[in-house]
Short mmCIF file of C-alpha atoms in Angstrom, two decimals:
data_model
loop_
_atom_site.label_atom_id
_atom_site.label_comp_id
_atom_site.label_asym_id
_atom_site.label_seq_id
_atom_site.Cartn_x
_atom_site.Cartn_y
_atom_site.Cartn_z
CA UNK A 1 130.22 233.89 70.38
CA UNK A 2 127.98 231.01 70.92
CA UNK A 3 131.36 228.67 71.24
CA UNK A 4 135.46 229.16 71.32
CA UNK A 5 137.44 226.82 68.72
CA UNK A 6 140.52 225.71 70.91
CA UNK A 7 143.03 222.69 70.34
CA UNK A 8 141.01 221.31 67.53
CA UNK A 9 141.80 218.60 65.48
CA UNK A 10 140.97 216.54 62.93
CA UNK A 11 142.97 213.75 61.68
CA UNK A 12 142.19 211.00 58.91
CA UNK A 13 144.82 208.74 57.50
CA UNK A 14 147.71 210.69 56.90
CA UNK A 15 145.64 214.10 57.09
CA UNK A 16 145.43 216.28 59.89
CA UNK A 17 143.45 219.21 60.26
CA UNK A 18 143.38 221.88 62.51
CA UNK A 19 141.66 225.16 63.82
CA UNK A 20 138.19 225.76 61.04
CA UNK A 21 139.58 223.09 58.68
CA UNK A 22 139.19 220.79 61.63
CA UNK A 23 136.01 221.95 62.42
CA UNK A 24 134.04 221.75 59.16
CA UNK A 25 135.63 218.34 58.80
CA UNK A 26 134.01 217.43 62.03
CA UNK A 27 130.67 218.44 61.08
CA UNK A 28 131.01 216.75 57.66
CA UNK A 29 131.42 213.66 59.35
CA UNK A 30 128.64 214.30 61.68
CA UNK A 31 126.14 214.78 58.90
CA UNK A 32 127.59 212.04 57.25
CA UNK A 33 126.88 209.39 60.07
CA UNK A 34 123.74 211.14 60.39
CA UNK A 35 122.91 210.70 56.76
CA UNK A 36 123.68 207.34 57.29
CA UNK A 37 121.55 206.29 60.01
CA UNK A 38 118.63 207.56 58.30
CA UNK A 39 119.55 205.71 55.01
CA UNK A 40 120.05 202.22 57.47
CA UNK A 41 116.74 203.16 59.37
CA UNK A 42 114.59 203.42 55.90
CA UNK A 43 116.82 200.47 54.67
CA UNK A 44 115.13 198.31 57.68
CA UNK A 45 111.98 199.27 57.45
CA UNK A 46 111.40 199.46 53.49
CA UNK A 47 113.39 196.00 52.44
CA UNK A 48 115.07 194.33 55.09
CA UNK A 49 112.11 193.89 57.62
CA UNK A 50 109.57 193.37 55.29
CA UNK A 51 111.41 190.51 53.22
CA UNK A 52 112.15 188.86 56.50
CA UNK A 53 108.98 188.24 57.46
CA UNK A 54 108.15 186.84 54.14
CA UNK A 55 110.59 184.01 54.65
CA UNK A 56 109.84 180.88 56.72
CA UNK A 57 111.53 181.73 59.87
CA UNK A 58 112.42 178.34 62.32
CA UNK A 59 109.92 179.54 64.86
CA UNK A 60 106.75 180.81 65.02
CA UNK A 61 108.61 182.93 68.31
CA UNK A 62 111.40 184.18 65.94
CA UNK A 63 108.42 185.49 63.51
CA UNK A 64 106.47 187.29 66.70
CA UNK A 65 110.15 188.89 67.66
CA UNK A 66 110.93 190.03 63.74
CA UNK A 67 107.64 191.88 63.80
CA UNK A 68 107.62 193.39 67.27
CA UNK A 69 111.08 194.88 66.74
CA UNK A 70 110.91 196.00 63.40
CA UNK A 71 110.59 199.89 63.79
CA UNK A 72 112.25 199.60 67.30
CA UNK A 73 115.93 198.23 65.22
CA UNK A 74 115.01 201.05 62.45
CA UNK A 75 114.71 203.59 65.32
CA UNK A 76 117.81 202.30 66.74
CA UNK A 77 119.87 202.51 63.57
CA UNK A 78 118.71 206.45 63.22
CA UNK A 79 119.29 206.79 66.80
CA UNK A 80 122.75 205.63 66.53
CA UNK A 81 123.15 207.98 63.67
CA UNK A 82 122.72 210.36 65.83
CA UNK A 83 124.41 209.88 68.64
CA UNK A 84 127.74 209.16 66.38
CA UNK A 85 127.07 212.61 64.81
CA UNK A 86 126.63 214.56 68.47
CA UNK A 87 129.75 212.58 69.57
CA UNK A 88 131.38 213.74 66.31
CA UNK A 89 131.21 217.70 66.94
CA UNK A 90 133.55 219.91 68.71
CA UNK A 91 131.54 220.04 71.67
CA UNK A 92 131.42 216.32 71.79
CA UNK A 93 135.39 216.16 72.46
CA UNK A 94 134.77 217.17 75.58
CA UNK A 95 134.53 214.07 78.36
CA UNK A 96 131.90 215.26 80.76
CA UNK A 97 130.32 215.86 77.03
CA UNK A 98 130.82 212.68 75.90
CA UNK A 99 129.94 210.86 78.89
CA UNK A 100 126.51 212.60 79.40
CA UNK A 101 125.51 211.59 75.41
CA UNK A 102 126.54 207.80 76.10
CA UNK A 103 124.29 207.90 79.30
CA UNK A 104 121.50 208.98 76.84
CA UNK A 105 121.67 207.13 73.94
CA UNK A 106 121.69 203.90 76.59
CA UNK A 107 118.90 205.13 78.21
CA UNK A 108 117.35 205.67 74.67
CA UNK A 109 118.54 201.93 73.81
CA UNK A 110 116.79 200.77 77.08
CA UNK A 111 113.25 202.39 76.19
CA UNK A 112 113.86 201.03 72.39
CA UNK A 113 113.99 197.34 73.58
CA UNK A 114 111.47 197.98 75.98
CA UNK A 115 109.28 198.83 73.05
CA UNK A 116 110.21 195.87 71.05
CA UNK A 117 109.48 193.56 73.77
CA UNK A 118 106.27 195.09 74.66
CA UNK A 119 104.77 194.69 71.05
CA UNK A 120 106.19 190.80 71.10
CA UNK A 121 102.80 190.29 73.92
CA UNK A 122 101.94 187.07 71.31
CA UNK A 123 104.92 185.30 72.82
CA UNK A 124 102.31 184.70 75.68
CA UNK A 125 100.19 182.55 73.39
CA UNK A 126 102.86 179.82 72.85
CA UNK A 127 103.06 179.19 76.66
CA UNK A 128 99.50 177.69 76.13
CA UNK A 129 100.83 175.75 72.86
CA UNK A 130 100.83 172.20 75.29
CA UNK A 131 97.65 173.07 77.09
CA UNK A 132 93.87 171.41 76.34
CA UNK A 133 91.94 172.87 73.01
CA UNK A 134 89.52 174.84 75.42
CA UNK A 135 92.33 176.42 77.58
CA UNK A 136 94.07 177.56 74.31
CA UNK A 137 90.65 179.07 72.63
CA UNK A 138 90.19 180.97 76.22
CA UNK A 139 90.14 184.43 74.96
CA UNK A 140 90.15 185.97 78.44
CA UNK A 141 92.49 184.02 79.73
CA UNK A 142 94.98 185.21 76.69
CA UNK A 143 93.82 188.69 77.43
CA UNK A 144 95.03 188.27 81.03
CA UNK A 145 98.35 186.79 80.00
CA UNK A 146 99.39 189.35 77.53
CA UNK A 147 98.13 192.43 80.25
CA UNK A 148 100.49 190.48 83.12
CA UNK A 149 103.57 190.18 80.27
CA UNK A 150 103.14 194.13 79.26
CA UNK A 151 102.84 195.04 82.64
CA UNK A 152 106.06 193.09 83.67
CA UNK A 153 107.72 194.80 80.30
CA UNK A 154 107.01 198.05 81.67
CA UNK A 155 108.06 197.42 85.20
CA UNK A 156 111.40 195.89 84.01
CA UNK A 157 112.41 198.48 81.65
CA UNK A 158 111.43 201.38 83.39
CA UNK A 159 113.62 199.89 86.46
CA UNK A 160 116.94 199.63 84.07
CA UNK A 161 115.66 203.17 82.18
CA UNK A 162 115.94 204.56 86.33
CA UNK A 163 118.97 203.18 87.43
CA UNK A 164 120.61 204.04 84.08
CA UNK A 165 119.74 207.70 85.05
CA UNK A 166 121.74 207.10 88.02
CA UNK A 167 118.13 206.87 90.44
CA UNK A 168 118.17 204.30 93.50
CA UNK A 169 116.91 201.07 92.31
CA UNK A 170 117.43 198.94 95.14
CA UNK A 171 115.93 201.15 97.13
CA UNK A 172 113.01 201.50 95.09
CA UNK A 173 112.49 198.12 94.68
CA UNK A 174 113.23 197.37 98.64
CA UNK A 175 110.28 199.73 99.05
CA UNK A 176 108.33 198.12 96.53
CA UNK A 177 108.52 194.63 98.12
CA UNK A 178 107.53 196.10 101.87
CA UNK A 179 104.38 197.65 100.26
CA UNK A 180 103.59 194.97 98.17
CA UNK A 181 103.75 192.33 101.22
CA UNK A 182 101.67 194.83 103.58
CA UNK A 183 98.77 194.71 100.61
CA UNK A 184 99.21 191.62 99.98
CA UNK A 185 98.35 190.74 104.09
CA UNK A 186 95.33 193.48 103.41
CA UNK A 187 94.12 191.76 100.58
CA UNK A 188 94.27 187.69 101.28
CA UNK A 189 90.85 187.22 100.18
CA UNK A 190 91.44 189.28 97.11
CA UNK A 191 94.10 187.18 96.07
CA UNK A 192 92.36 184.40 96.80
CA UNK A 193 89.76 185.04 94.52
CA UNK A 194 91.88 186.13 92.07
CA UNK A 195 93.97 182.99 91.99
CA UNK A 196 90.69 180.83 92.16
CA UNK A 197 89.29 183.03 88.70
CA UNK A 198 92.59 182.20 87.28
CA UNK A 199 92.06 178.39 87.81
CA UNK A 200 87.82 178.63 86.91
CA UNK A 201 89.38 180.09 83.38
CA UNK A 202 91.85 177.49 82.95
CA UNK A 203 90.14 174.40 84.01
CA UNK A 204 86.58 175.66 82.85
CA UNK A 205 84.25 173.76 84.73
CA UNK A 206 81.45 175.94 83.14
CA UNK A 207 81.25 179.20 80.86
CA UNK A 208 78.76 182.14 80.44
CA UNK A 209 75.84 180.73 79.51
CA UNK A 210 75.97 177.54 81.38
CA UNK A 211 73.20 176.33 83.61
CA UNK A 212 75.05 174.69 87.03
CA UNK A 213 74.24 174.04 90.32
CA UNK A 214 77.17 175.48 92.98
CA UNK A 215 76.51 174.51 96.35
CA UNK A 216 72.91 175.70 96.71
CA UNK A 217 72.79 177.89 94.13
CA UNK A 218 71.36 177.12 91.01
CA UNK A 219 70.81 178.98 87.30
CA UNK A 220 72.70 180.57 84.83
CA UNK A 221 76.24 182.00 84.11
CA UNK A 222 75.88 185.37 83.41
CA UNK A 223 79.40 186.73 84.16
CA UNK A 224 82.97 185.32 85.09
CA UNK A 225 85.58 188.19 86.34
CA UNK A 226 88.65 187.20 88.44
CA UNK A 227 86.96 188.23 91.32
CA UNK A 228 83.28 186.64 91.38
CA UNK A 229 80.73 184.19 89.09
CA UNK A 230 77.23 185.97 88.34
CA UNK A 231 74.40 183.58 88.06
CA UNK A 232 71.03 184.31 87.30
CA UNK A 233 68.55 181.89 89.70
CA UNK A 234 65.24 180.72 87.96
CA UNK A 235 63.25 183.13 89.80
CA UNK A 236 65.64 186.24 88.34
CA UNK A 237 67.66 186.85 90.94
CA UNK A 238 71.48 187.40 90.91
CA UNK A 239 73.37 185.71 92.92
CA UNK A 240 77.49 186.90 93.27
CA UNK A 241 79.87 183.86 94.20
CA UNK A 242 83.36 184.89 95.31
CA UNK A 243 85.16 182.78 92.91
CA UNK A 244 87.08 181.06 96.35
CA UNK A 245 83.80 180.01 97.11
CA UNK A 246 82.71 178.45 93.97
CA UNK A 247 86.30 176.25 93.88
CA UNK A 248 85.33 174.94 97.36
CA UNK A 249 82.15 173.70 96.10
CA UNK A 250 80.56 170.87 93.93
CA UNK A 251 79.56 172.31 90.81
CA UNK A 252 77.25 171.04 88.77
CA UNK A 253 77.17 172.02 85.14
CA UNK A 254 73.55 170.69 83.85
CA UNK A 255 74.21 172.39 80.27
CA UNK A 256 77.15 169.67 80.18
CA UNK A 257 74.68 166.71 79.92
CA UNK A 258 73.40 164.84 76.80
CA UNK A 259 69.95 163.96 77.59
CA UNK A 260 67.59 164.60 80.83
CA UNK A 261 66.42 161.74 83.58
CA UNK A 262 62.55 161.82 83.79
CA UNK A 263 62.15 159.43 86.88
CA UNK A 264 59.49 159.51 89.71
CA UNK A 265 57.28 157.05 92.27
CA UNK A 266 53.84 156.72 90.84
CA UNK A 267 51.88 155.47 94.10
CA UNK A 268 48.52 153.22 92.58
CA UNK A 269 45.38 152.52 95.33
CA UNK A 270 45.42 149.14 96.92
CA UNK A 271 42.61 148.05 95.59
CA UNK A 272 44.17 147.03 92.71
CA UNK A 273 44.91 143.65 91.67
CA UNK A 274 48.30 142.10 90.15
CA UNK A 275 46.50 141.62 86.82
CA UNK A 276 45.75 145.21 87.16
CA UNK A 277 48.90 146.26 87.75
CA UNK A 278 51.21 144.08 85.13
CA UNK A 279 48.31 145.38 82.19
CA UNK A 280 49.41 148.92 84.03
CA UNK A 281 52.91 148.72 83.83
CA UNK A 282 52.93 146.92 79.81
CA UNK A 283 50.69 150.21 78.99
CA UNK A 284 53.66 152.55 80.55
CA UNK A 285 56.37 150.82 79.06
CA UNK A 286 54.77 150.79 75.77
CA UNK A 287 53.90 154.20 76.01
CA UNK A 288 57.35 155.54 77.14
CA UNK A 289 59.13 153.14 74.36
CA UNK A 290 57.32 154.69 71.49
CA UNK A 291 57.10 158.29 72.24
CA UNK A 292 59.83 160.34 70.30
CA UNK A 293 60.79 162.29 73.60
CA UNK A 294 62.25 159.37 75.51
CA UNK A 295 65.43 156.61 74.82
CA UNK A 296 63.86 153.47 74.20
CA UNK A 297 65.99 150.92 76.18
CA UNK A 298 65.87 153.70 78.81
CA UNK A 299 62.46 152.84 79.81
CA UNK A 300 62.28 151.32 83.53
CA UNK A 301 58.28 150.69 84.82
CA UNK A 302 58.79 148.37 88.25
CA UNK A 303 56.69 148.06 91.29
CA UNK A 304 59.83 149.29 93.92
CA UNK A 305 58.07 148.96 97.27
CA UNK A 306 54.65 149.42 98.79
CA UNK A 307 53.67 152.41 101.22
CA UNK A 308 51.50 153.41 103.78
CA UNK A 309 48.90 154.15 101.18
CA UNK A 310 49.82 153.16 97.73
CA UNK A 311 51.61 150.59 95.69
CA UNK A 312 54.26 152.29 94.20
CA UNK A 313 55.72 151.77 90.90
CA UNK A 314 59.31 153.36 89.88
CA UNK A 315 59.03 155.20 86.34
CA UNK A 316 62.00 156.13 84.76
CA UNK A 317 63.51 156.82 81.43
CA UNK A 318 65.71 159.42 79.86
CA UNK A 319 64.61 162.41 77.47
CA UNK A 320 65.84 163.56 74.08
CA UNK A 321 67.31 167.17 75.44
CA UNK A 322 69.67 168.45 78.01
CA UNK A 323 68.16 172.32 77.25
CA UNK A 324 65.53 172.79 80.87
CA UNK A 325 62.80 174.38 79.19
CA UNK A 326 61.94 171.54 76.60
CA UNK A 327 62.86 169.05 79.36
CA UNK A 328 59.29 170.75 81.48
CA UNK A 329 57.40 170.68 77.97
CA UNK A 330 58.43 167.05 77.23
CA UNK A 331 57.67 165.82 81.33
CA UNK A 332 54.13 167.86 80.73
CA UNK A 333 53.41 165.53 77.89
CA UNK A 334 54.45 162.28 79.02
CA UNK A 335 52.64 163.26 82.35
CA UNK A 336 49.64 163.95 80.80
CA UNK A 337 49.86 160.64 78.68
CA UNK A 338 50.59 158.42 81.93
CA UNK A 339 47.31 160.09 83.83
CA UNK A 340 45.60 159.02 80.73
CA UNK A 341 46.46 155.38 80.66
CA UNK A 342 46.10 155.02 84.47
CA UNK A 343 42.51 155.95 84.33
CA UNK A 344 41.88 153.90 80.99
CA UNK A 345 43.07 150.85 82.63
CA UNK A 346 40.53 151.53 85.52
CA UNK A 347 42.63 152.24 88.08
CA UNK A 348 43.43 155.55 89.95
CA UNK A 349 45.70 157.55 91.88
CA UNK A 350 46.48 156.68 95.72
CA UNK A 351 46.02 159.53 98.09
CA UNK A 352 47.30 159.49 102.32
CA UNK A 353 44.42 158.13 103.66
CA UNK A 354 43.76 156.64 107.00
CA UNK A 355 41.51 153.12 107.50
CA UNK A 356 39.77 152.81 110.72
CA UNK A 357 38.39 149.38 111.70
CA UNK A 358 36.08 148.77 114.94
CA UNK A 359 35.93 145.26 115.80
CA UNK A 360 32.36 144.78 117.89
CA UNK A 361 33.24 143.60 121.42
CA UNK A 362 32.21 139.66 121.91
CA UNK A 363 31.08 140.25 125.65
CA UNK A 364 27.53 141.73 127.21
CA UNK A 365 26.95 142.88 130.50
CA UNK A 366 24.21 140.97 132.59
CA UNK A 367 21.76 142.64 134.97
#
């Protein structure tokens, strides 16, 4: 016989039942709370759940929490079933029995909430609910946040899961904390970089894309990882920043500006005269005022100094675009118009040149 029927009772109200009476009433109960757990689970998942989150809950947290658990409480309601039914047999009088199906079902409780909490990873989102419009729209730093919360779900639950199974926790963890500080010394740079990634994606000095200048390297963002920053040089190299590095340094994000300074030291012969050189200077100003690449009351033409070979006159004004590329075509022009009003107002470029004068001497020699 697969089992022995011994001392068996069964007892409702005023009722008691003994010996195979006892024992089909048992496992009419069994199937009964069975039955019922599946009836509650569908119940949850069919009307309950699905009304809920048609309401307008107080939070948008409670809303994130009444999704995430929604099949977890409809497993829990069939699990329950269950474990009232096992209980409920003749075999489940027993205590080792009945201890040994309450260690389960709370170990199965344990790995339900874990579930629930892992699927509530949006809850991560509201902790950015104060921060700055560009920290909140910072997909990867979301992404980040909701791995680290999963990953801390996991650790958590599989820690009570373990020491509900009766397994050494402390221990574990104890030996968990000495290898985690001996990596930790290992890896100092690592974590480092990683921290300094984590503050490049929150504070966003730059993104992909982005021309900058950090330190003494200078081109595009190609690629941002919590370790390094990728960026493309204008003669198509790579260069890879540890992302300690780049927090150390100035950074300079060119794609960040609203217009371009076009400014240089136009050096004019000597030779010239002041009427020359005021005619000169009207001629730039006008010619820098009305072209449709420069900001009129931007325009600066000044004589700034004299050198060793040259007058020099400061030009300066600033240019329609902050994009590189039509900053050189728009310079090439207005170049090319400023060599053309030099030589129109007859007057040319200085060049390093060297003068020497020889004085004849005033004395003879007599004989």
């Amino acid at each position: 016989m697969l089992f022995v029927i011994q001392d068996l009772q069964f007892s409702i109200g005023g009722l008691l039942l003994e010996g195979y009476p006892a024992f089909g009433a048992r496992c009419l109960c069994a199937a009964l709370l069975l039955a019922a757990g599946l009836v509650l689970r569908r119940w949850l998942l069919r009307w309950l759940f699905p009304h809920l989150a048609q309401f307008h809950l107080p939070s948008h947290a409670m809303g994130i929490l009444v999704g995430s658990f929604a099949r977890p409480a409809a497993q829990f309601a069939a699990l329950t079933g269950l474990y009232l039914a096992l209980a409920s047999l003749p075999w489940g009088a027993a205590a080792a029995t009945r201890a040994f199906l309450l260690k389960l079902y709370r170990f199965a409780v344990i790995l339900l909430l874990s579930w629930g909490l892992y699927g509530a990873s949006e809850l991560t989102g509201l902790l950015l609910s104060g921060a700055r419009e560009e920290v909140r729209a910072n997909k990867t730093l979301r992404s980040v946040l909701v791995k680290v919360y999963k990953v801390m779900v996991v650790i958590l639950g599989g820690l009570m899961a373990a020491q509900e199974l009766g397994l050494p926790v402390t221990g574990i963890i104890t030996s968990a904390g000495l290898v985690g500080l001996t990596i930790s010394l290992a890896a100092q740079d690592t974590a480092s970089n990683l921290f300094a990634g984590l503050m490049i994606l929150i504070e966003r000095p730059f993104q992909i894309g982005d021309w900058v200048l950090v330190g003494d390297v200078e081109g595009s963002v190609e690629d941002i990882t919590f370790r390094s920053t990728k960026i493309r040089a204008l003669d198509n190299s790579l260069y890879i920043l540890t992302n300690s590095d780049v927090c150390a340094a100035t950074i300079n994000n060119g794609t960040q500006r609203t217009k371009r300074l076009y400014r240089f030291t136009l050096g004019v012969e000597y030779g010239a005269t002041r009427a020359q050189l005021e005619k000169l200077m009207e001629d730039l100003r006008a010619m820098l005022a009305a072209s449709p690449h420069t900001y009129e009351d931007s325009v600066i033409v000044e004589v700034s100094g004299f050198g060793a070979s040259s007058i020099d006159l400061l030009v300066s004004a600033y240019l329609r675009t902050p994009d590189a590329n039509e900053f050189y075509r728009m310079r090439n022009d207005l170049n090319l118009d400023l060599m053309d009003i030099v030589r129109a107002d007859g007057l040319d470029f200085a060049f390093p040149s060297t003068s020497v004068y020889i004085k004849e001497g005033a004395g003879h020699t007599n004989t």
